[in-house]
Short mmCIF file of C-alpha atoms in Angstrom, two decimals:
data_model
loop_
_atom_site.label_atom_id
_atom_site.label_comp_id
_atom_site.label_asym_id
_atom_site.label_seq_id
_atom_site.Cartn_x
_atom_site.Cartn_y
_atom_site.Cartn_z
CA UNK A 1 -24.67 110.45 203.47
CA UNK A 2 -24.82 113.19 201.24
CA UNK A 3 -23.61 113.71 198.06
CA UNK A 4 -22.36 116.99 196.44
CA UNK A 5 -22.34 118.49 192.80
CA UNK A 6 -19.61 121.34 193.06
CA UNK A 7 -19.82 124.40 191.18
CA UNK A 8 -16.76 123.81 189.23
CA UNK A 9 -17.24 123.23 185.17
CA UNK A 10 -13.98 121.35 184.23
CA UNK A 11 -11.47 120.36 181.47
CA UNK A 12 -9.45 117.35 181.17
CA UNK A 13 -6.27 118.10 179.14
CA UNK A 14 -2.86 116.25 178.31
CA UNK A 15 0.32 117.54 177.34
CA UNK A 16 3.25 115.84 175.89
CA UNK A 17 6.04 115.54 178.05
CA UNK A 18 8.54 117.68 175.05
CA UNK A 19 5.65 120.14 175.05
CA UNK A 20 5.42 120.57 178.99
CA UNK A 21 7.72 123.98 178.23
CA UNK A 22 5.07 125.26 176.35
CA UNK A 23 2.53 125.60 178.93
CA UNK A 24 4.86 126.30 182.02
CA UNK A 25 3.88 130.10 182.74
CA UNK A 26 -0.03 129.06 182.78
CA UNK A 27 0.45 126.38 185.23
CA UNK A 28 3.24 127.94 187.18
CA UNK A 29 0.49 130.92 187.58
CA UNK A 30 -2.39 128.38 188.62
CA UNK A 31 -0.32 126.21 191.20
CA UNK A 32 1.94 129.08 192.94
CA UNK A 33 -0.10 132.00 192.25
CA UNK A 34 -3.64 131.04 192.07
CA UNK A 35 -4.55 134.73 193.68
CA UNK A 36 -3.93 136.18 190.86
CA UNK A 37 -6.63 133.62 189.02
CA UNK A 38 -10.02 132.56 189.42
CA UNK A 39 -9.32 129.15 189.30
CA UNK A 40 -10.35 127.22 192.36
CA UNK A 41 -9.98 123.95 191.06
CA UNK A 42 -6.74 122.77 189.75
CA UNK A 43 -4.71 119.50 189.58
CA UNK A 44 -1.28 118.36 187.65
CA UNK A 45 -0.45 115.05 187.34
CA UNK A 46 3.20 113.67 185.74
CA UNK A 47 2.93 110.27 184.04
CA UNK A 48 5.61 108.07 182.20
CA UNK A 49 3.11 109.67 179.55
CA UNK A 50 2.46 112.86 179.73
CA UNK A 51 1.18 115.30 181.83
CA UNK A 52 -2.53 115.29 182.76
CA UNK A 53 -4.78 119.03 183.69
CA UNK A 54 -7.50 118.77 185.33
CA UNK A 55 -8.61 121.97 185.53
CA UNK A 56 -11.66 124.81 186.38
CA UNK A 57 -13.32 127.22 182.57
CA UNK A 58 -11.50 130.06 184.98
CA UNK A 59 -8.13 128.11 185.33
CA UNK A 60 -8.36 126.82 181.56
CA UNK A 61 -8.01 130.40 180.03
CA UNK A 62 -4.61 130.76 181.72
CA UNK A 63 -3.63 127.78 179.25
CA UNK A 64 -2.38 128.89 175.64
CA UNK A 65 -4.50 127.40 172.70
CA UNK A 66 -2.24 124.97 171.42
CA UNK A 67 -2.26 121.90 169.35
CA UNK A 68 0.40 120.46 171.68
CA UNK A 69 -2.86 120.41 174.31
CA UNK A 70 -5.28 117.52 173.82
CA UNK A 71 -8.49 117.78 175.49
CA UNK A 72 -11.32 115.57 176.63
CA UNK A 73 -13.92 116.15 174.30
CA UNK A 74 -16.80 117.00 177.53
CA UNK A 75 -17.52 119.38 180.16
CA UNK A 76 -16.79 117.67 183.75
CA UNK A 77 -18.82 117.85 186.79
CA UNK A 78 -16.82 117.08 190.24
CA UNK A 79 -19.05 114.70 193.00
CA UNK A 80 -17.67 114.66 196.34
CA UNK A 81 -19.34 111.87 199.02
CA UNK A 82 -19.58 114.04 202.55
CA UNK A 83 -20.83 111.86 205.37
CA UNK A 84 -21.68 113.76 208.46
CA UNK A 85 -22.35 116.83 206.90
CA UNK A 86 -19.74 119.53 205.72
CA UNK A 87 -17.10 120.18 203.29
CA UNK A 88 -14.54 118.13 202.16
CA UNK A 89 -12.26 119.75 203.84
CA UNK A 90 -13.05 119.06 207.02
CA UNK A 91 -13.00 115.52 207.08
CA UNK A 92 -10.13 112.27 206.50
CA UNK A 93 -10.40 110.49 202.70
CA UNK A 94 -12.91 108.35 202.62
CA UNK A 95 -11.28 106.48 200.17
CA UNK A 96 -12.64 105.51 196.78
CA UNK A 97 -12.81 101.74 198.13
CA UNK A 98 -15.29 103.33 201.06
CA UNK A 99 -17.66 104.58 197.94
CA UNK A 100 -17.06 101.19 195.81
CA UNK A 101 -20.70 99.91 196.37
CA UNK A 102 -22.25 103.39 196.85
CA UNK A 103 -20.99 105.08 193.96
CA UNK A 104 -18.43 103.69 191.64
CA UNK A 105 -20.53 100.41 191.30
CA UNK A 106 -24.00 101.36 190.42
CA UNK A 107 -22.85 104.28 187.95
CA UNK A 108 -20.13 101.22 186.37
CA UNK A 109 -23.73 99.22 185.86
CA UNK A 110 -25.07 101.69 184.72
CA UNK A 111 -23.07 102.91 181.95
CA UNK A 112 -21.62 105.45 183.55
CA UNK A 113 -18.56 106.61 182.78
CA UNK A 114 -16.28 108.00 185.31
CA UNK A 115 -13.30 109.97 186.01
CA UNK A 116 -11.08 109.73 189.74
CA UNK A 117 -9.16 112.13 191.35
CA UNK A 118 -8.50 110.98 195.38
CA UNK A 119 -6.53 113.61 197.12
CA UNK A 120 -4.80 113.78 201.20
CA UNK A 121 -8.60 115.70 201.80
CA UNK A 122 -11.33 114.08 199.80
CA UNK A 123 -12.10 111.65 196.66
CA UNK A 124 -13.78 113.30 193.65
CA UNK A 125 -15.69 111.43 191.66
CA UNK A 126 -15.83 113.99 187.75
CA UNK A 127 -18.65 112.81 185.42
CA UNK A 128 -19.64 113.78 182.15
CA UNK A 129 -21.95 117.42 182.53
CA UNK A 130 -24.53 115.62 180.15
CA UNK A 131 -24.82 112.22 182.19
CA UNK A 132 -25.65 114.32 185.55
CA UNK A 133 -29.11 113.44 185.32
CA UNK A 134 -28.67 109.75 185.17
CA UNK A 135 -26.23 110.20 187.38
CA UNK A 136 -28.59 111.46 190.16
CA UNK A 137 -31.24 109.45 189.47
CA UNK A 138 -28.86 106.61 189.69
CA UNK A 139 -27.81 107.79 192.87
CA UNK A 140 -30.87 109.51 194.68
CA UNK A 141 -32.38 106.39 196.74
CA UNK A 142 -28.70 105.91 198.69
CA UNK A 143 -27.71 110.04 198.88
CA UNK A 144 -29.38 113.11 200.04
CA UNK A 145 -27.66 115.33 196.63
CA UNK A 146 -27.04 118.32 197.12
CA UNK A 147 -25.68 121.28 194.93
CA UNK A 148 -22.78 123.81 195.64
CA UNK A 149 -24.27 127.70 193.94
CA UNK A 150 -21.58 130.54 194.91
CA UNK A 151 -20.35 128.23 197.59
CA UNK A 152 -23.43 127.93 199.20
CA UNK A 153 -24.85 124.10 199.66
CA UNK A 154 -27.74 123.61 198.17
CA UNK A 155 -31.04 121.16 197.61
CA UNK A 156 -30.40 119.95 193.88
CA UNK A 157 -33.20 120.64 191.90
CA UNK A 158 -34.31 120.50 188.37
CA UNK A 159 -31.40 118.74 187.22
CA UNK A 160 -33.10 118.50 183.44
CA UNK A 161 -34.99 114.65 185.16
CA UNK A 162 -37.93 115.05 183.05
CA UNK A 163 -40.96 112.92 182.25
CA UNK A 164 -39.53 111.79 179.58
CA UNK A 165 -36.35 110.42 181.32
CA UNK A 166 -35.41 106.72 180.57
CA UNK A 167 -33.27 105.42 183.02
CA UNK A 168 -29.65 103.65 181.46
CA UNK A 169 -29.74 100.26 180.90
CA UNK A 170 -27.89 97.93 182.90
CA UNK A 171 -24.57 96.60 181.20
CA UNK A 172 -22.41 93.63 181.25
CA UNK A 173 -18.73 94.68 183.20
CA UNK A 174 -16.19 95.52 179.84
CA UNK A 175 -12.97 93.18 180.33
CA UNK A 176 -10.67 94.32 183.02
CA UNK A 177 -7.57 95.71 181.53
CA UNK A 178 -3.78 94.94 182.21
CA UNK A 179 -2.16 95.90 185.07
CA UNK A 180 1.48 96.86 186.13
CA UNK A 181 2.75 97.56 189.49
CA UNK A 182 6.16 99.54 189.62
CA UNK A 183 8.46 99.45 192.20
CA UNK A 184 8.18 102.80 193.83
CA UNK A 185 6.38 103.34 197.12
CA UNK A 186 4.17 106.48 197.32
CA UNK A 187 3.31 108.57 200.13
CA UNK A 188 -0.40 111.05 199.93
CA UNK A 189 0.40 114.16 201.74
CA UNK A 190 -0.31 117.93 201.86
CA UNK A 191 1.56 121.17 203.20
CA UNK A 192 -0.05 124.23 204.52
CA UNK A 193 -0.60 126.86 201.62
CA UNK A 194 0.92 129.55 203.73
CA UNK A 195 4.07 127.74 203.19
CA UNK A 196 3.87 127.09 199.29
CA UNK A 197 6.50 129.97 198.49
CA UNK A 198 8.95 127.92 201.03
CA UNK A 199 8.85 125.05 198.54
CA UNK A 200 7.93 126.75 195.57
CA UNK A 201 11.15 125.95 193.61
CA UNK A 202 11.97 122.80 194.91
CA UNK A 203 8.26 121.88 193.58
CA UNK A 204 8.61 123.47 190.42
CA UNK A 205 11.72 121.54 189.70
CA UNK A 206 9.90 117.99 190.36
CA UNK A 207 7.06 119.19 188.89
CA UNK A 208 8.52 120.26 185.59
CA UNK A 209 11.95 118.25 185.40
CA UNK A 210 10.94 114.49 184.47
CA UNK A 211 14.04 112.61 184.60
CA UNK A 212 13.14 112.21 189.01
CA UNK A 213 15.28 111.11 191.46
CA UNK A 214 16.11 107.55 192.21
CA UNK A 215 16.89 105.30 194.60
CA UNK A 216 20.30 104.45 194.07
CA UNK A 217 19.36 100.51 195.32
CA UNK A 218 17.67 100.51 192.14
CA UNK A 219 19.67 102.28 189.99
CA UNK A 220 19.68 98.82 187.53
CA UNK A 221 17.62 99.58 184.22
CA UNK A 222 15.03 97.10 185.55
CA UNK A 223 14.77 98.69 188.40
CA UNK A 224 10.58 99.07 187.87
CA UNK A 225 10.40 102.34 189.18
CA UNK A 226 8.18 105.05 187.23
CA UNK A 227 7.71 108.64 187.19
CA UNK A 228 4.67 110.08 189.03
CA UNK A 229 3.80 113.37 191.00
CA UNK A 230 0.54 114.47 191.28
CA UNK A 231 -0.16 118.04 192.29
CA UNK A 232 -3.59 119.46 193.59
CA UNK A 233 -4.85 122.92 194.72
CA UNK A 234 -8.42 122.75 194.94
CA UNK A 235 -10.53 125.51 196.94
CA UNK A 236 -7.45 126.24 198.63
CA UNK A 237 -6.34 123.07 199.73
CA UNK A 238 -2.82 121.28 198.34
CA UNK A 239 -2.18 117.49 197.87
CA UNK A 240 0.46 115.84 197.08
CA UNK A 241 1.32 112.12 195.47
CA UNK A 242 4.75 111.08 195.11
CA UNK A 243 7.30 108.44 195.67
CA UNK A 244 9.27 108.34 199.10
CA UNK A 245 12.64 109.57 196.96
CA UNK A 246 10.80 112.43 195.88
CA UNK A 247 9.59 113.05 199.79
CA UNK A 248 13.09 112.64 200.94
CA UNK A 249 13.88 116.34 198.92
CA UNK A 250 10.97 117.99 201.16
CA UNK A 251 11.75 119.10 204.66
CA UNK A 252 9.58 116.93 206.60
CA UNK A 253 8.10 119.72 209.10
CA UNK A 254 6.59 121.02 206.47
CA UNK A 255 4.50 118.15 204.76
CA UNK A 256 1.03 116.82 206.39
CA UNK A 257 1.27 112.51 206.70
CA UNK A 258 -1.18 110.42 208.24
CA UNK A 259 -1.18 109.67 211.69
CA UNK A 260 0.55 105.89 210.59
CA UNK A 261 3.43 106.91 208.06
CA UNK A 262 1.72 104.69 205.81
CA UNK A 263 3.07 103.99 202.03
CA UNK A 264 1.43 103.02 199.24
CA UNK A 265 1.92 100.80 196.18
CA UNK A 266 0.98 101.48 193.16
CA UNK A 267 -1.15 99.47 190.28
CA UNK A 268 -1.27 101.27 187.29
CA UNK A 269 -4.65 100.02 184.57
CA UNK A 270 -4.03 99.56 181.12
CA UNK A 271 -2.07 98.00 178.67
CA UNK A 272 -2.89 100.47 175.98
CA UNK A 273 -4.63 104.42 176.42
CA UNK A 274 -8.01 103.90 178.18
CA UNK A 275 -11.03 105.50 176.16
CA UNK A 276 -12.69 108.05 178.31
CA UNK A 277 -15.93 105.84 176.94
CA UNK A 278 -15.22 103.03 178.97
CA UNK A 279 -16.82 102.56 182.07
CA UNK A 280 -16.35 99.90 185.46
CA UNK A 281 -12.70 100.33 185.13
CA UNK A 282 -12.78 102.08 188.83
CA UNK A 283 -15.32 99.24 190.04
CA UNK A 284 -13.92 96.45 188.50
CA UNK A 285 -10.19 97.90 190.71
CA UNK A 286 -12.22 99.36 193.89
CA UNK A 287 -14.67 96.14 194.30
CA UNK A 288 -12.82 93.61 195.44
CA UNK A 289 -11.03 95.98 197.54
CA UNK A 290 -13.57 97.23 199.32
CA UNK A 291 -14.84 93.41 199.71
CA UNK A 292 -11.44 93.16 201.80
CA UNK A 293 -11.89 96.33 203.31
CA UNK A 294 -8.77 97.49 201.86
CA UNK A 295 -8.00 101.54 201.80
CA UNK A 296 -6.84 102.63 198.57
CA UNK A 297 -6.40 106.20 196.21
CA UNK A 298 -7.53 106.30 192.63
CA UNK A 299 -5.88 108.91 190.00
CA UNK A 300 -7.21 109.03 186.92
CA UNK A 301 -5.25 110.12 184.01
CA UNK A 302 -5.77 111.22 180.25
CA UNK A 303 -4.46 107.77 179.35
CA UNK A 304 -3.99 105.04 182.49
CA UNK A 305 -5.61 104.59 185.64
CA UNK A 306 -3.46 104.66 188.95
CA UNK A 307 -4.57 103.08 192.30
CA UNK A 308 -2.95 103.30 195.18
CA UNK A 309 -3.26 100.29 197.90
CA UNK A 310 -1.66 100.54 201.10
CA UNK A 311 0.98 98.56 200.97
CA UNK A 312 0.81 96.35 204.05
CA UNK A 313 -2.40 95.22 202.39
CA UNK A 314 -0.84 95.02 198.91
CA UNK A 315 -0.12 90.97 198.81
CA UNK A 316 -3.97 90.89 199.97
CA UNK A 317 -4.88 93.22 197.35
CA UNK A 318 -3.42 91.13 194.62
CA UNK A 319 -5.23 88.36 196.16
CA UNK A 320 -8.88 89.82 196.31
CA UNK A 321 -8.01 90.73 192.27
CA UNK A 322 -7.43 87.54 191.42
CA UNK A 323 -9.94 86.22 192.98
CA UNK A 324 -12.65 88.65 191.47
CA UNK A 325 -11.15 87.34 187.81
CA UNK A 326 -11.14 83.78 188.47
CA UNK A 327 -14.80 84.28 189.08
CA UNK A 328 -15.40 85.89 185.69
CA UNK A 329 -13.65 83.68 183.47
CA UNK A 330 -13.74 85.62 180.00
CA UNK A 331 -11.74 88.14 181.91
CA UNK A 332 -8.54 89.05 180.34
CA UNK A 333 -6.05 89.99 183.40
CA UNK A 334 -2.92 89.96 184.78
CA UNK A 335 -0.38 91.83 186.74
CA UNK A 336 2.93 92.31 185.34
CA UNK A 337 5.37 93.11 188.21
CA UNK A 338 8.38 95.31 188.34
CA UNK A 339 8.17 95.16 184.80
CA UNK A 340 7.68 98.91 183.82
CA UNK A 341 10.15 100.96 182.02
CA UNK A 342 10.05 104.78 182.14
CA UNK A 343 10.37 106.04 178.83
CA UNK A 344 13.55 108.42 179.02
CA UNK A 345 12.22 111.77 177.53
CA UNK A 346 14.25 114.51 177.94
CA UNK A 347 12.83 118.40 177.22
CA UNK A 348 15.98 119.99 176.49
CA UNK A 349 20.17 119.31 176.26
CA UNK A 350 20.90 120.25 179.62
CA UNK A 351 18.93 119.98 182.89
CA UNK A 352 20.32 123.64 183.72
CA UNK A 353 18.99 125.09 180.50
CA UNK A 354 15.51 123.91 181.57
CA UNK A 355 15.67 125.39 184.95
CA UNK A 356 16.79 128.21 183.95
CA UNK A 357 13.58 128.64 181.61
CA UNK A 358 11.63 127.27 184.43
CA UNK A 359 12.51 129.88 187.15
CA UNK A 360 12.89 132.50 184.59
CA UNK A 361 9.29 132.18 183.90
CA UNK A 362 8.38 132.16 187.38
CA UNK A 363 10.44 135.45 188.36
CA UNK A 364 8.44 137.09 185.26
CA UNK A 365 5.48 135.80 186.92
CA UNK A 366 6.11 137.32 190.02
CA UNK A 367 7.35 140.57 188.81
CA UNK A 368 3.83 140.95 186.09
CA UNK A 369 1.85 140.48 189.39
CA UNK A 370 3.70 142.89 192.08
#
């Protein structure tokens, strides 16, 4: 298999969800009008949190300078696994539980620390700009690596492995974190761009507008059910994560699903914010997993980690985690079901005032770049 180092130099930002209004014509411009940009590599994702950038140097300078923004204090590098030669694009997920032992695990035991974004195409795997060269020499005996110059694939060389290089020492797994699992189901899909401006307000309006829909079954304040959307336009291709009551608002000829329909549930990692110093949370998750052979997505976010299990497998899952902790016994974990509130936060005092601000900002948009 191969294993590529794209191009892309990238931030990792958060914004508060009252501060979301703030940054709305930047990311409007980089999601629905990414011509007019030189960003290639951009992803939103809507927490219970915040919201989470992931985002190209080109894409980042569409983004006021704000102290509403928090960013990752590093430079990220994006890895994509390729098997059979090609680009991402051209190929099903592989799955981050399909690159458990090849990847995640020997960069966890290494000290590694790593950042997930799966998407309907690919999985890509961001680390640290400075850890690259541990990172290939971690990697080099199981991958032919391989860099991406002006789009152009190829041979990685001098990737600062000098004589001098000491390679990481191996470290003990950190104690697997809490986990919740709300009660939403989640579908991974994508939509041709050519048909972006169909959607383009409906998206806008989940993207930006947090209070969601819900299923009125579970309407009850128990009810478990969070809110996440996930939005990615990377080298031209879209993906989309989001619950099946968020689907339900799409027309359905116009969204990309896998050949079997399938859902997926989600686990969300953490009790408290994770440190972006912390490394084997994706192993400790993808592991067992992939012991069971068990597909599953991984998002990353500026404070939790999401995975996404399919959820005909999800009792199994549950089982192959347990498992893995009973084995470890000074392992802190549990899973804490339907159990997860959504904090209520709401941007302004009327949902029409904030669409209004919304598609007012996208009209100006449009009309700047005629």
């Amino acid at each position: 298999m191969e294993l590529h180092i794209l191009e892309h130099r990238l931030q990792v930002a958060s914004v508060a969800k009252e501060s979301i209004p703030l940054f709305t014509y930047g990311l409007i411009k980089l999601a629905f009008l990414s011509s007019k940009t030189r960003c290639k590599f951009f992803s939103l994702t809507e927490t219970p949190e915040d919201y989470t950038i992931i985002v190209d140097e080109e894409g980042f300078l569409e983004l006021p300078s704000s102290e509403h923004l928090s960013v990752a204090g590093a430079t990220w590098l994006a890895l994509n696994v390729v098997s059979g030669g090609g680009g991402f694009s051209g190929s099903q997920p592989i799955g981050v539980t399909k690159i458990a032992k090849s990847v995640i695990a020997p960069l966890a035991d290494q000290n590694i620390s790593v950042f997930m974004l799966s998407t309907y195409q690919t999985d890509f795997i961001l680390v640290r700009e400075r850890d690259l060269p541990f990172v290939t020499h971690t990697l080099s005996s199981e991958f032919t690596i391989l860099r991406v110059v002006n789009g152009e694939t190829v041979a990685a060389e001098n990737l600062g492995i000098t004589n001098g290089f000491v390679k990481p020492k191996m470290v003990q797994r950190p104690v697997i974190h809490p986990l919740s699992s709300p009660s939403n189901r989640f579908c991974v899909t994508s939509l041709d761009p050519d048909t972006l401006p169909a959607v383009a307000t409906l998206l806008m309006d989940v993207m930006f507008y947090s209070n969601g829909v819900k299923d009125p079954m579970a309407a009850g304040e128990d009810c478990g059910h969070i809110r996440f959307f996930s939005f990615s336009l990377i080298e031209g291709y879209i993906s989309l994560v989001m619950d099946v009551q968020t689907q339900q608002r799409f027309p359905s000829n116009l969204l990309f699903t896998s050949a079997s329909g399938e859902l997926w549930k989600m686990v969300r990692i953490g009790g408290q914010p994770l440190g972006f110093d912390e490394c084997g949370i994706v192993a400790q998750i993808s592991e067992p997993l992939a012991a069971a052979d068990i597909p599953a997505y991984y998002i990353s976010t500026f404070k939790f980690d999401h995975a996404l299990e399919a959820r005909t497998h999800n009792p199994e899952a549950r089982s192959c985690m347990f498992h893995r902790a009973s084995q470890t016994p000074h392992l802190l974990f549990f899973i804490e079901v339907s159990k997860v509130h959504m904090t209520q936060i709401h941007h302004f005092h009327s949902s029409e005032v904030y669409n209004s601000v919304v598609f007012s900002t996208f009209t100006m948009l449009c009309h700047r770049h005629l």
